[in-house]
PDB file of C-alpha atoms in Angstrom:
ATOM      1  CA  UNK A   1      -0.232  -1.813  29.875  1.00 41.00           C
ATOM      2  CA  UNK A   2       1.174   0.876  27.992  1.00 45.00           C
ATOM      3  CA  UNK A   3      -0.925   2.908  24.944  1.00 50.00           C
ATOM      4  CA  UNK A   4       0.290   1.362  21.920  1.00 53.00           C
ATOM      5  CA  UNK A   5      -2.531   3.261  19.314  1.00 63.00           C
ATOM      6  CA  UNK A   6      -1.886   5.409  17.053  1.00 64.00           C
ATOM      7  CA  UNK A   7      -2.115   9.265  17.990  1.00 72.00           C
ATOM      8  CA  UNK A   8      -4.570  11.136  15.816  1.00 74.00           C
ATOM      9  CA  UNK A   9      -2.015  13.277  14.403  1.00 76.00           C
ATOM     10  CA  UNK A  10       0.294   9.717  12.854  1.00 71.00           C
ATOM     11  CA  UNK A  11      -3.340   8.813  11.899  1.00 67.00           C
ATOM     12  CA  UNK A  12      -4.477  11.902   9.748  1.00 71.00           C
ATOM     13  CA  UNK A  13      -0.674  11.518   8.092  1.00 70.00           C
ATOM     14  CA  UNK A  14      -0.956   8.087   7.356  1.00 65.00           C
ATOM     15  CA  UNK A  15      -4.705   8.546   5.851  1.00 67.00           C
ATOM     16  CA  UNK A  16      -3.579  11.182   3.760  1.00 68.00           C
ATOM     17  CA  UNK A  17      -0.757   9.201   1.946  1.00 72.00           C
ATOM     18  CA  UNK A  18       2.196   9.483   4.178  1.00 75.00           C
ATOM     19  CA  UNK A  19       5.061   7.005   3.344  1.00 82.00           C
ATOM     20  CA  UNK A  20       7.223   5.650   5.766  1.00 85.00           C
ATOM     21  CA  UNK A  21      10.742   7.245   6.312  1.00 87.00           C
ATOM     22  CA  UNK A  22      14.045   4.749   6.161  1.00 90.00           C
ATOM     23  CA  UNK A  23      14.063   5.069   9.570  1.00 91.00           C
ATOM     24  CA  UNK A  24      11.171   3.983  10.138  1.00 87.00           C
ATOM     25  CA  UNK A  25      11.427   0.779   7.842  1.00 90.00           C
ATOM     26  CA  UNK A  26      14.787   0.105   9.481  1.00 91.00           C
ATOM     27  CA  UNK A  27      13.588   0.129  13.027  1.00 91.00           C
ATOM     28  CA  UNK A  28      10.709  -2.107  11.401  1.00 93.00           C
ATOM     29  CA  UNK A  29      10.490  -6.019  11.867  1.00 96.00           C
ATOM     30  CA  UNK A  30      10.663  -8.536   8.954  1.00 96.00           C
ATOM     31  CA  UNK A  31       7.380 -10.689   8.020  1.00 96.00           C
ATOM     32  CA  UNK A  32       8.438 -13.448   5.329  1.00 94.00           C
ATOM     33  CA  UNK A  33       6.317 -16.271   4.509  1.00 93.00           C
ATOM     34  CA  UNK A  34       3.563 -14.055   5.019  1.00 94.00           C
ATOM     35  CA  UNK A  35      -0.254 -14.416   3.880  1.00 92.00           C
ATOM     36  CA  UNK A  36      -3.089 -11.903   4.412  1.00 92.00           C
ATOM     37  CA  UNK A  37      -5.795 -12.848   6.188  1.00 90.00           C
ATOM     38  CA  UNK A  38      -9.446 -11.788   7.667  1.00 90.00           C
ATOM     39  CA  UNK A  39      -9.567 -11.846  11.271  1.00 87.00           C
ATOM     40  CA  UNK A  40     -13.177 -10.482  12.940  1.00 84.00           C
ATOM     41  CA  UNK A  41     -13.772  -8.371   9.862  1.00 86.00           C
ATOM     42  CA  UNK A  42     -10.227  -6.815   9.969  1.00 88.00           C
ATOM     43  CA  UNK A  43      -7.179  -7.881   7.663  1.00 91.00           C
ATOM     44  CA  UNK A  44      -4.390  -8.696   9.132  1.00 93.00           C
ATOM     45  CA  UNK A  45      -0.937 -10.643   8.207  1.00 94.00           C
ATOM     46  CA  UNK A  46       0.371 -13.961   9.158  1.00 94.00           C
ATOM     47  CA  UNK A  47       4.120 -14.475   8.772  1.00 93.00           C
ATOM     48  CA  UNK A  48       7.568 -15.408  10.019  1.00 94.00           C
ATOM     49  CA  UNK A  49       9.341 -12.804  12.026  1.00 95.00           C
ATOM     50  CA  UNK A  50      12.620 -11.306  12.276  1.00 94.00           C
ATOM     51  CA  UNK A  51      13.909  -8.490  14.274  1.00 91.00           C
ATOM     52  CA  UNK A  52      10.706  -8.318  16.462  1.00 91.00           C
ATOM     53  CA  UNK A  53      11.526  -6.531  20.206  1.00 87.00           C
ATOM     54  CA  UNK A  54       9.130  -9.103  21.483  1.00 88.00           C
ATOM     55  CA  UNK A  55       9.082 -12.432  19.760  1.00 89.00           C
ATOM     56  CA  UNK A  56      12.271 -14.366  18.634  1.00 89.00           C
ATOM     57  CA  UNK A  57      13.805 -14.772  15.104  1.00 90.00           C
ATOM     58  CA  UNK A  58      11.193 -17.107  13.212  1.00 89.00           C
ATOM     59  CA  UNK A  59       8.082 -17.261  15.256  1.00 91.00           C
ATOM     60  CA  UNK A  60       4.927 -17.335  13.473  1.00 92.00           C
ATOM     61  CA  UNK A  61       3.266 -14.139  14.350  1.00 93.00           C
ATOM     62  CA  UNK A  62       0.069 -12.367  13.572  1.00 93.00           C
ATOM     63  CA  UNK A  63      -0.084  -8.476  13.070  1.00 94.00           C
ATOM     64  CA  UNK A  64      -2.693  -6.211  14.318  1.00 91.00           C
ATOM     65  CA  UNK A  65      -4.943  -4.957  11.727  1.00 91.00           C
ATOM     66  CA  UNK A  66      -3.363  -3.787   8.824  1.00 91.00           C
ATOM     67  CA  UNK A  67      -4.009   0.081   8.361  1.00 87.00           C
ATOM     68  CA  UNK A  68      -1.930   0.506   4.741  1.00 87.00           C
ATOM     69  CA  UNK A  69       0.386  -1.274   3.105  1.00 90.00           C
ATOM     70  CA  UNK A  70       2.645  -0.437  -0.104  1.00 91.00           C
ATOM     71  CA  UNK A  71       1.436  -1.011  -2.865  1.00 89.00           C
ATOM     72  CA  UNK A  72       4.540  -3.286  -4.267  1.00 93.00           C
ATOM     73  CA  UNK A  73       3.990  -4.889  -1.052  1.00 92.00           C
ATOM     74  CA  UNK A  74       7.218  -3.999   1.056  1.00 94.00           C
ATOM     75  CA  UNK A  75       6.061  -2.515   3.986  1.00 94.00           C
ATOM     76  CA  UNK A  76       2.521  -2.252   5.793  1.00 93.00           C
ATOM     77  CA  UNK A  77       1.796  -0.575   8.728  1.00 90.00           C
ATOM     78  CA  UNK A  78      -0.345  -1.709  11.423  1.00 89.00           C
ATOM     79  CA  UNK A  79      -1.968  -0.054  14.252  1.00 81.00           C
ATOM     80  CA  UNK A  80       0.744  -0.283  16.465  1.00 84.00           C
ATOM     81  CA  UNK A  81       3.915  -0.358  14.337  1.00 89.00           C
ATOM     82  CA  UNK A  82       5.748  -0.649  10.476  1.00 92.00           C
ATOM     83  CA  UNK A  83       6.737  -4.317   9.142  1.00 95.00           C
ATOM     84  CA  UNK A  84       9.139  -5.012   6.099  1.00 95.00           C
ATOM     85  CA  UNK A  85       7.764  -7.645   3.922  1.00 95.00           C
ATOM     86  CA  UNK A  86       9.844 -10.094   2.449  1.00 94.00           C
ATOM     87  CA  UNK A  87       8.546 -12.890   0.786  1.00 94.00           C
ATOM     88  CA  UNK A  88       5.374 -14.046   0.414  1.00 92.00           C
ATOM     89  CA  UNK A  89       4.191 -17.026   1.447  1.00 90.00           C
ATOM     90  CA  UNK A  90       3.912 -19.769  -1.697  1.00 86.00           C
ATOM     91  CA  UNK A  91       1.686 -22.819  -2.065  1.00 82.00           C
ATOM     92  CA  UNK A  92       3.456 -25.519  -3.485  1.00 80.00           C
ATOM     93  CA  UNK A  93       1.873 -28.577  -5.576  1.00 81.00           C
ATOM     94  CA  UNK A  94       1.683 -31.755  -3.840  1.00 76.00           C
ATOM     95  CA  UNK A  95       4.031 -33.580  -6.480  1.00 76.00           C
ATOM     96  CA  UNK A  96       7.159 -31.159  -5.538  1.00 79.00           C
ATOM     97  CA  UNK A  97       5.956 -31.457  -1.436  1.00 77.00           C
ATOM     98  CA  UNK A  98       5.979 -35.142  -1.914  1.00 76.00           C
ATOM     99  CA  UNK A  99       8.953 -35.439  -3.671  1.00 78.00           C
ATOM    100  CA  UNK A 100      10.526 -33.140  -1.023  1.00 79.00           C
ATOM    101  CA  UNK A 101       9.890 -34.768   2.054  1.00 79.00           C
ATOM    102  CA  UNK A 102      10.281 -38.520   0.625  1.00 77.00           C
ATOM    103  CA  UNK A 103      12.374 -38.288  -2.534  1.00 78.00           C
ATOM    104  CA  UNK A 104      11.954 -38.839  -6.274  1.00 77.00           C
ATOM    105  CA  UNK A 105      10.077 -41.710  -7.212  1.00 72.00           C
ATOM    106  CA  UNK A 106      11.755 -44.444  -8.907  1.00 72.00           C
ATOM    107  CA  UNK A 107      12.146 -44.329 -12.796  1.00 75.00           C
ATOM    108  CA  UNK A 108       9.554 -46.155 -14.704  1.00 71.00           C
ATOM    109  CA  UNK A 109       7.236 -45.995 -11.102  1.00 67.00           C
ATOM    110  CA  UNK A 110       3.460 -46.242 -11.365  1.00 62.00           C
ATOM    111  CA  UNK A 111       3.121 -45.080  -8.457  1.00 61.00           C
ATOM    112  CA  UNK A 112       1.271 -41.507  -8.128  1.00 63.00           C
ATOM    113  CA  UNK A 113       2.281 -38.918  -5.330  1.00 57.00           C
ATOM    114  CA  UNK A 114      -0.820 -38.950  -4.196  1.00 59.00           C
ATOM    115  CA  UNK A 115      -0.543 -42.569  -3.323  1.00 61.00           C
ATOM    116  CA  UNK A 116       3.014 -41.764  -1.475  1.00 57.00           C
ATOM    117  CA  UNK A 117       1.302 -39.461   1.159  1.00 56.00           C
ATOM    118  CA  UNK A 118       1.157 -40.391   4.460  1.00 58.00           C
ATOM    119  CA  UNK A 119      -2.705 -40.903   5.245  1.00 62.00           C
ATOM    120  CA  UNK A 120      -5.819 -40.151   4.331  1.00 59.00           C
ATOM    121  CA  UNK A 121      -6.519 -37.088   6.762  1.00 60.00           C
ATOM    122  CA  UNK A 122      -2.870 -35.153   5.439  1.00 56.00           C
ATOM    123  CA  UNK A 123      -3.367 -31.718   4.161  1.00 57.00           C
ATOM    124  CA  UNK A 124      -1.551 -31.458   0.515  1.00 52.00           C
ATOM    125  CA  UNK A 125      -1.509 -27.881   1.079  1.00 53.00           C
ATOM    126  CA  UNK A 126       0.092 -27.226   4.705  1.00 60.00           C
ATOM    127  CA  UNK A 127      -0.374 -23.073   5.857  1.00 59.00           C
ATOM    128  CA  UNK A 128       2.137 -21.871   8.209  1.00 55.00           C
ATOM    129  CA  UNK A 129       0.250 -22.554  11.457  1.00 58.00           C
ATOM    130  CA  UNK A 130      -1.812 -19.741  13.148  1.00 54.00           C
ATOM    131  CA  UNK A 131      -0.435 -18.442  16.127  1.00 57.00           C
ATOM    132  CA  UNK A 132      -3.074 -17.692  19.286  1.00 60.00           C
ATOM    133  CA  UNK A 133      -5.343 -14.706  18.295  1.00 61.00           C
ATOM    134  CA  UNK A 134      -4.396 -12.512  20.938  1.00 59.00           C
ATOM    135  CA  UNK A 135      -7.236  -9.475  21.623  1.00 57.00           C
ATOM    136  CA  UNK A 136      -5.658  -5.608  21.841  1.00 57.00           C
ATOM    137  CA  UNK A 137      -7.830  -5.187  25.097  1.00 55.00           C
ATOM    138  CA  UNK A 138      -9.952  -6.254  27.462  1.00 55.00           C
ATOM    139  CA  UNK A 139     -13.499  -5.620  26.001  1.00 54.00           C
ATOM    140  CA  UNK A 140     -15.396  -8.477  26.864  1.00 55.00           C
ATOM    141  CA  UNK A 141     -16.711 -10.391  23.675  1.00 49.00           C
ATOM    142  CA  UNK A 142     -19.887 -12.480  23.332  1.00 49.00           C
TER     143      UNK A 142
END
């Protein structure tokens, strides 16, 4: 398996402020409908993908740890490699989920979205699934 870390000279740049060149956000993948997230004390991102040499338009994906990211939140870079951001992933309320999956209710209706849902267990707040946590080697964890 190939060396994908950072070489201490790309490290030192990006520590001391470095941005990104166009070329390097145009060779970068897309993440939309992405959320941060804390993965064994690291953050990393959880989004759709686009543009990725190794997974296919729209698979969920999760990044490596996030080393920097912009602060208007377009690109981030990772251990192993830039992402563009597009956009970020929205919670909806349950009235507009509801009424998206089964319609507007009927006019004068009594009847409350949350008595439209489909059983007790749902989730009124659905995340993008989390794909397979995937370690960066082979260092046996406890």
């Amino acid at each position: 398996m190939p060396d994908t870390r950072m070489p201490p000279e790309a490290w030192d740049r990006l520590v001391a402020g470095w941005q990104p060149s166009e070329v390097d956000l145009l060779r970068a993948p897309i993440l939309s409908d992405w959320y941060p997230v804390w993965r064994r004390g690291a953050l990393v991102v959880v989004g759709r993908v686009s543009y990725h040499h190794k997974a296919a338009d729209g698979t969920v994906v999760q990044t490596t740890p996030v080393l920097r990211m912009a602060e208007d939140e377009t690109w981030l870079r990772t251990r192993r490699e830039y992402f563009r951001l597009g956009k970020r992933f929205e919670r909806k309320p349950i009235e507009e989920i509801v009424e998206a999956a089964l319609g507007p209710a009927a006019p004068g209706s009594v009847i409350k979205a949350s008595d439209r849902l489909p059983g007790p267990d749902w989730d009124p707040y659905p995340d993008l699934p989390l794909p397979p946590v995937e370690d960066d080697d082979d260092t046996p964890r406890p």
